[in-house]
């Protein structure tokens, strides 16, 4: 049995089940290239020093106007970044018999190799294979992770720990940018949750016909994305698709649906997609920081007043994610289903 990625590497035309309808194709010629003026790049150097107020102001502006930003001087060593990318590459280059040990079509599995997104609900498949891991608490999940490559658990465990530290620092800054207590967001996530995906996008013979992932928002709180040097991420800004070209040793941070709820629509969950190319494989590693399933999510009370009534009802993250998963990746955000009718 071949994994989907293996099958995709052996063909010279896109199979029919991957071809998007004419009106729902990437239109790659209409995508704009990013530059310093279109993609906020925030230097976190001094976040806990005299520049804190200025950095928090930059973060708040990016969250409100763009829904995403890039960060540098984030505290994660370049050697660790390279090690996790090498580990991901080694995993997807393993013999298919070894990779298949992690293969599962059960979405409740906390560690699984899979393809596309949810083939049980989608009509057209997506050009990717991914390994999804639960990462927090580490001691509850690490024993389920792959043991090949041999360094997998060590490298991924160390990376997950450092990215969680970065996520918590960002959540503090985002809380302050909303004029909330520094710990407000963190204290309203229950026991917290952390997921990670290693996305593998094989070269595609006809990239104009399909997606790695189509336009969607993330259901979690914030996403911290590490990508290799191959372009593929695109974000929707002012009605136009912008290619977010990789910058070495930076991360992309985007707001998820839960942040839009907590901020009472002040900060926006960003629509984004992944496109593929005909020449090179691409690997991306997003970390999804989220509430724990039982956490009750709703607009922060400090952001609700007569002029700004609550836009969303309260709900558990388990309820929200269940709705998201069954709905599939569509341009209609799940958030609309949780709005208060009068909002």
Short mmCIF file of C-alpha atoms in Angstrom, two decimals:
data_model
loop_
_atom_site.label_atom_id
_atom_site.label_comp_id
_atom_site.label_asym_id
_atom_site.label_seq_id
_atom_site.Cartn_x
_atom_site.Cartn_y
_atom_site.Cartn_z
CA UNK A 1 0.00 0.00 0.00
CA UNK A 2 1.46 3.36 -1.03
CA UNK A 3 0.90 6.50 0.98
CA UNK A 4 -0.82 9.38 -0.86
CA UNK A 5 2.44 11.34 -1.15
CA UNK A 6 4.11 8.34 -2.82
CA UNK A 7 1.26 8.06 -5.30
CA UNK A 8 1.39 11.78 -6.11
CA UNK A 9 5.11 11.59 -6.88
CA UNK A 10 4.56 8.90 -9.51
CA UNK A 11 2.18 10.75 -11.84
CA UNK A 12 2.54 13.40 -14.54
CA UNK A 13 -1.04 14.70 -14.50
CA UNK A 14 -3.34 15.75 -11.65
CA UNK A 15 -5.96 13.03 -11.00
CA UNK A 16 -9.58 14.10 -11.38
CA UNK A 17 -10.28 13.86 -7.65
CA UNK A 18 -7.73 16.65 -7.02
CA UNK A 19 -8.92 19.08 -9.71
CA UNK A 20 -10.79 22.08 -8.32
CA UNK A 21 -13.85 23.48 -10.13
CA UNK A 22 -12.98 26.25 -12.59
CA UNK A 23 -14.28 28.97 -10.27
CA UNK A 24 -12.28 27.65 -7.33
CA UNK A 25 -8.72 27.47 -8.63
CA UNK A 26 -5.67 29.38 -7.37
CA UNK A 27 -5.39 31.86 -10.29
CA UNK A 28 -1.68 32.03 -9.56
CA UNK A 29 -1.04 34.83 -12.05
CA UNK A 30 -3.20 37.19 -9.96
CA UNK A 31 -1.25 36.71 -6.72
CA UNK A 32 0.78 39.67 -5.47
CA UNK A 33 4.31 39.29 -4.17
CA UNK A 34 4.97 40.35 -0.60
CA UNK A 35 7.47 42.99 0.49
CA UNK A 36 8.37 44.83 3.66
CA UNK A 37 5.38 47.15 3.32
CA UNK A 38 2.76 44.41 2.97
CA UNK A 39 3.86 41.85 5.55
CA UNK A 40 4.40 43.17 9.08
CA UNK A 41 7.76 41.97 10.43
CA UNK A 42 8.07 42.52 14.18
CA UNK A 43 11.38 42.34 16.01
CA UNK A 44 10.77 40.75 19.42
CA UNK A 45 14.18 41.84 20.71
CA UNK A 46 13.47 43.79 23.86
CA UNK A 47 9.94 42.45 24.41
CA UNK A 48 10.79 42.19 28.10
CA UNK A 49 12.84 45.37 28.16
CA UNK A 50 12.44 49.09 27.46
CA UNK A 51 10.92 48.47 24.01
CA UNK A 52 7.99 46.42 25.33
CA UNK A 53 5.31 49.08 24.89
CA UNK A 54 6.36 49.76 21.29
CA UNK A 55 6.48 46.07 20.40
CA UNK A 56 3.04 45.50 21.94
CA UNK A 57 1.71 48.44 19.93
CA UNK A 58 3.10 46.87 16.73
CA UNK A 59 1.55 43.51 17.60
CA UNK A 60 -1.84 45.09 18.31
CA UNK A 61 -1.78 47.01 15.04
CA UNK A 62 -0.87 43.88 13.06
CA UNK A 63 -3.57 41.79 14.78
CA UNK A 64 -6.23 44.40 14.08
CA UNK A 65 -5.30 45.37 10.54
CA UNK A 66 -3.84 42.15 9.13
CA UNK A 67 -4.61 39.22 11.40
CA UNK A 68 -1.04 37.99 11.01
CA UNK A 69 2.58 39.08 11.27
CA UNK A 70 6.12 37.74 11.02
CA UNK A 71 8.53 37.69 13.95
CA UNK A 72 12.32 37.72 14.23
CA UNK A 73 14.61 37.55 17.26
CA UNK A 74 12.01 35.22 18.75
CA UNK A 75 14.40 33.32 21.00
CA UNK A 76 14.38 29.97 19.19
CA UNK A 77 17.87 29.12 18.03
CA UNK A 78 18.53 28.73 14.32
CA UNK A 79 20.10 25.32 14.99
CA UNK A 80 16.87 24.09 16.55
CA UNK A 81 14.84 25.40 13.61
CA UNK A 82 17.13 23.62 11.16
CA UNK A 83 17.01 20.42 13.21
CA UNK A 84 13.19 20.25 13.19
CA UNK A 85 13.06 20.91 9.44
CA UNK A 86 15.66 18.19 8.85
CA UNK A 87 13.68 15.79 11.03
CA UNK A 88 10.50 16.46 9.08
CA UNK A 89 12.31 15.94 5.79
CA UNK A 90 13.84 12.68 7.02
CA UNK A 91 10.42 11.43 8.12
CA UNK A 92 8.78 12.01 4.75
CA UNK A 93 11.74 10.39 2.99
CA UNK A 94 11.38 7.18 5.00
CA UNK A 95 10.31 4.02 3.16
CA UNK A 96 6.55 3.96 2.81
CA UNK A 97 6.31 0.81 4.95
CA UNK A 98 7.84 2.78 7.83
CA UNK A 99 5.63 5.85 7.38
CA UNK A 100 2.52 3.69 7.19
CA UNK A 101 3.03 2.66 10.82
CA UNK A 102 1.58 6.09 11.68
CA UNK A 103 -1.22 6.10 9.08
CA UNK A 104 -4.80 6.46 10.34
CA UNK A 105 -8.14 7.74 9.05
CA UNK A 106 -9.44 8.19 12.61
CA UNK A 107 -9.44 11.93 13.44
CA UNK A 108 -9.58 11.18 17.17
CA UNK A 109 -6.07 9.71 17.06
CA UNK A 110 -3.66 12.14 18.70
CA UNK A 111 -0.78 11.04 16.44
CA UNK A 112 -1.53 10.20 12.84
CA UNK A 113 -0.29 10.39 9.28
CA UNK A 114 -3.04 11.36 6.85
CA UNK A 115 -3.69 13.11 3.56
CA UNK A 116 -5.75 16.07 2.34
CA UNK A 117 -7.94 17.29 5.27
CA UNK A 118 -11.12 15.28 5.86
CA UNK A 119 -11.78 13.01 2.90
CA UNK A 120 -15.09 11.95 4.46
CA UNK A 121 -16.60 15.41 3.94
CA UNK A 122 -14.63 16.96 1.07
CA UNK A 123 -15.56 16.46 -2.57
CA UNK A 124 -12.09 17.30 -3.93
CA UNK A 125 -8.84 16.22 -2.27
CA UNK A 126 -5.87 18.44 -1.47
CA UNK A 127 -2.27 17.96 -2.59
CA UNK A 128 -0.60 17.22 0.73
CA UNK A 129 0.31 14.59 3.27
CA UNK A 130 0.70 15.47 6.94
CA UNK A 131 1.75 14.07 10.27
CA UNK A 132 -0.31 15.53 13.10
CA UNK A 133 0.84 15.42 16.72
CA UNK A 134 -0.59 16.43 20.08
CA UNK A 135 2.21 18.16 21.97
CA UNK A 136 0.96 19.30 25.38
CA UNK A 137 1.40 17.99 27.95
CA UNK A 138 4.42 16.29 26.35
CA UNK A 139 4.47 13.40 28.82
CA UNK A 140 0.97 12.37 27.77
CA UNK A 141 1.70 12.14 24.05
CA UNK A 142 5.40 11.74 23.28
CA UNK A 143 5.27 7.94 23.68
CA UNK A 144 2.83 7.82 20.73
CA UNK A 145 5.14 9.69 18.35
CA UNK A 146 7.20 8.02 15.62
CA UNK A 147 10.50 6.46 16.66
CA UNK A 148 11.96 6.80 13.17
CA UNK A 149 13.99 8.88 12.43
CA UNK A 150 15.71 7.90 15.71
CA UNK A 151 16.06 11.53 16.81
CA UNK A 152 12.38 12.31 16.15
CA UNK A 153 11.05 12.36 19.71
CA UNK A 154 14.04 14.26 21.11
CA UNK A 155 14.14 16.93 18.38
CA UNK A 156 10.38 17.41 18.19
CA UNK A 157 9.94 17.41 21.97
CA UNK A 158 12.55 20.13 22.46
CA UNK A 159 11.08 22.19 19.63
CA UNK A 160 7.52 21.90 20.98
CA UNK A 161 8.67 23.04 24.41
CA UNK A 162 10.38 26.14 23.04
CA UNK A 163 7.48 27.04 20.74
CA UNK A 164 5.07 26.77 23.67
CA UNK A 165 7.24 29.23 25.61
CA UNK A 166 7.11 31.58 22.62
CA UNK A 167 3.33 31.17 22.32
CA UNK A 168 2.80 32.10 25.97
CA UNK A 169 4.95 35.22 25.57
CA UNK A 170 2.94 36.23 22.52
CA UNK A 171 -0.34 35.65 24.34
CA UNK A 172 0.80 37.96 27.12
CA UNK A 173 1.67 40.66 24.60
CA UNK A 174 -1.62 40.21 22.72
CA UNK A 175 -3.56 40.44 26.00
CA UNK A 176 -1.83 43.70 26.83
CA UNK A 177 -2.43 45.02 23.32
CA UNK A 178 -6.17 44.54 23.97
CA UNK A 179 -5.79 46.47 27.27
CA UNK A 180 -6.52 43.30 29.23
CA UNK A 181 -4.52 41.88 32.10
CA UNK A 182 -1.30 40.28 30.89
CA UNK A 183 -2.44 36.78 31.88
CA UNK A 184 -6.08 37.17 30.80
CA UNK A 185 -5.99 35.05 27.64
CA UNK A 186 -3.77 32.37 29.14
CA UNK A 187 -6.00 32.07 32.20
CA UNK A 188 -9.09 31.50 30.04
CA UNK A 189 -7.86 28.52 28.03
CA UNK A 190 -8.55 25.81 30.58
CA UNK A 191 -5.61 23.41 30.75
CA UNK A 192 -4.34 24.64 27.35
CA UNK A 193 -3.73 22.55 24.24
CA UNK A 194 -0.97 22.40 21.66
CA UNK A 195 -1.01 20.59 18.32
CA UNK A 196 1.58 20.44 15.59
CA UNK A 197 1.50 19.35 11.97
CA UNK A 198 4.30 18.47 9.62
CA UNK A 199 2.90 19.25 6.18
CA UNK A 200 4.46 17.71 3.10
CA UNK A 201 3.47 19.12 -0.30
CA UNK A 202 4.94 17.05 -3.18
CA UNK A 203 5.75 18.70 -6.51
CA UNK A 204 2.58 18.94 -8.59
CA UNK A 205 2.55 18.56 -12.40
CA UNK A 206 -0.35 21.03 -12.76
CA UNK A 207 -0.32 23.36 -9.73
CA UNK A 208 -2.86 25.72 -11.29
CA UNK A 209 -5.56 23.03 -10.92
CA UNK A 210 -5.37 22.24 -7.21
CA UNK A 211 -4.39 23.36 -3.71
CA UNK A 212 -2.14 22.11 -0.96
CA UNK A 213 -4.84 23.55 1.30
CA UNK A 214 -7.68 25.82 0.16
CA UNK A 215 -8.77 29.13 1.64
CA UNK A 216 -9.64 28.75 5.34
CA UNK A 217 -9.21 30.21 8.79
CA UNK A 218 -7.65 28.32 11.69
CA UNK A 219 -10.07 27.15 14.42
CA UNK A 220 -7.53 27.49 17.25
CA UNK A 221 -6.23 30.55 19.14
CA UNK A 222 -2.96 31.40 17.40
CA UNK A 223 -0.81 29.56 14.88
CA UNK A 224 2.98 29.80 14.80
CA UNK A 225 4.20 28.66 11.40
CA UNK A 226 7.68 27.55 10.41
CA UNK A 227 8.18 27.10 6.68
CA UNK A 228 11.12 26.05 4.54
CA UNK A 229 12.54 28.18 1.72
CA UNK A 230 9.87 27.18 -0.82
CA UNK A 231 7.01 29.71 -1.22
CA UNK A 232 3.48 28.40 -0.81
CA UNK A 233 1.64 30.29 1.93
CA UNK A 234 -0.73 33.01 0.74
CA UNK A 235 -2.95 35.30 2.81
CA UNK A 236 -6.01 37.28 1.78
CA UNK A 237 -5.57 40.99 2.35
CA UNK A 238 -7.96 43.67 1.08
CA UNK A 239 -9.52 41.18 -1.30
CA UNK A 240 -6.17 40.19 -2.87
CA UNK A 241 -4.01 37.14 -2.36
CA UNK A 242 -0.52 37.96 -1.10
CA UNK A 243 2.33 35.44 -1.32
CA UNK A 244 4.18 35.30 2.00
CA UNK A 245 7.67 34.51 0.81
CA UNK A 246 9.85 32.80 3.44
CA UNK A 247 12.40 34.84 5.39
CA UNK A 248 15.11 32.75 7.06
CA UNK A 249 14.81 32.26 10.84
CA UNK A 250 11.41 33.92 11.15
CA UNK A 251 7.98 32.60 12.07
CA UNK A 252 4.56 33.56 10.77
CA UNK A 253 2.00 34.21 13.52
CA UNK A 254 -1.67 34.30 12.57
CA UNK A 255 -4.76 34.84 14.64
CA UNK A 256 -7.21 31.94 14.83
CA UNK A 257 -10.96 31.91 15.33
CA UNK A 258 -10.75 31.78 19.13
CA UNK A 259 -8.74 35.00 19.21
CA UNK A 260 -11.38 36.72 17.11
CA UNK A 261 -14.00 35.63 19.66
CA UNK A 262 -12.01 36.64 22.76
CA UNK A 263 -11.21 40.04 21.21
CA UNK A 264 -14.91 40.50 20.35
CA UNK A 265 -14.06 40.98 16.67
CA UNK A 266 -11.30 43.52 17.28
CA UNK A 267 -8.70 41.07 15.99
CA UNK A 268 -9.40 39.03 12.87
CA UNK A 269 -8.83 35.39 12.10
CA UNK A 270 -7.03 35.50 8.77
CA UNK A 271 -8.05 33.67 5.60
CA UNK A 272 -5.08 31.87 4.10
CA UNK A 273 -4.23 28.99 1.77
CA UNK A 274 -1.32 26.83 0.62
CA UNK A 275 -0.50 26.49 -3.06
CA UNK A 276 1.87 24.00 -4.68
CA UNK A 277 4.44 24.16 -7.46
CA UNK A 278 5.74 21.84 -10.18
CA UNK A 279 9.44 21.91 -9.30
CA UNK A 280 10.04 21.47 -5.58
CA UNK A 281 8.57 19.76 -2.57
CA UNK A 282 7.58 22.03 0.32
CA UNK A 283 7.50 21.40 4.06
CA UNK A 284 5.77 23.58 6.63
CA UNK A 285 5.41 23.03 10.37
CA UNK A 286 2.52 24.92 12.01
CA UNK A 287 2.02 24.87 15.77
CA UNK A 288 -1.62 25.34 16.75
CA UNK A 289 -2.01 26.77 20.25
CA UNK A 290 -5.52 26.31 21.53
CA UNK A 291 -7.80 26.04 24.55
CA UNK A 292 -8.33 22.63 26.08
CA UNK A 293 -11.58 20.95 24.95
CA UNK A 294 -13.57 21.84 28.08
CA UNK A 295 -12.51 25.51 28.14
CA UNK A 296 -15.40 27.96 27.86
CA UNK A 297 -14.65 30.60 25.23
CA UNK A 298 -16.41 33.93 24.79
CA UNK A 299 -15.68 37.64 24.33
CA UNK A 300 -13.59 39.16 27.13
CA UNK A 301 -15.83 41.05 29.53
CA UNK A 302 -13.42 43.99 29.44
CA UNK A 303 -14.12 44.41 25.72
CA UNK A 304 -17.90 44.50 26.02
CA UNK A 305 -19.85 47.70 26.62
CA UNK A 306 -22.91 49.55 25.32
CA UNK A 307 -21.16 50.54 22.10
CA UNK A 308 -19.50 47.13 21.69
CA UNK A 309 -21.98 44.40 22.67
CA UNK A 310 -20.88 40.77 22.66
CA UNK A 311 -20.70 39.46 19.09
CA UNK A 312 -20.49 35.78 20.01
CA UNK A 313 -22.16 33.44 22.47
CA UNK A 314 -20.01 31.38 24.80
CA UNK A 315 -19.14 27.82 23.83
CA UNK A 316 -16.64 25.10 24.66
CA UNK A 317 -13.67 24.63 22.38
CA UNK A 318 -14.76 21.01 21.93
CA UNK A 319 -18.08 22.20 20.49
CA UNK A 320 -16.37 24.64 18.16
CA UNK A 321 -13.79 22.20 16.85
CA UNK A 322 -16.42 19.52 16.26
CA UNK A 323 -18.35 22.01 14.11
CA UNK A 324 -15.19 23.03 12.24
CA UNK A 325 -14.13 19.47 11.51
CA UNK A 326 -17.52 18.36 10.21
CA UNK A 327 -17.90 21.49 8.11
CA UNK A 328 -14.55 21.09 6.38
CA UNK A 329 -12.32 23.78 4.90
CA UNK A 330 -14.54 26.42 3.33
CA UNK A 331 -14.39 30.17 2.88
CA UNK A 332 -17.42 30.51 5.17
CA UNK A 333 -15.89 30.81 8.61
CA UNK A 334 -17.40 28.69 11.37
CA UNK A 335 -17.54 31.80 13.54
CA UNK A 336 -20.74 32.89 11.85
CA UNK A 337 -22.49 29.89 13.40
CA UNK A 338 -21.64 31.12 16.91
CA UNK A 339 -22.70 34.75 16.55
CA UNK A 340 -25.42 36.19 18.75
CA UNK A 341 -28.34 36.93 16.37
CA UNK A 342 -28.57 40.60 17.32
CA UNK A 343 -24.83 41.13 16.86
#
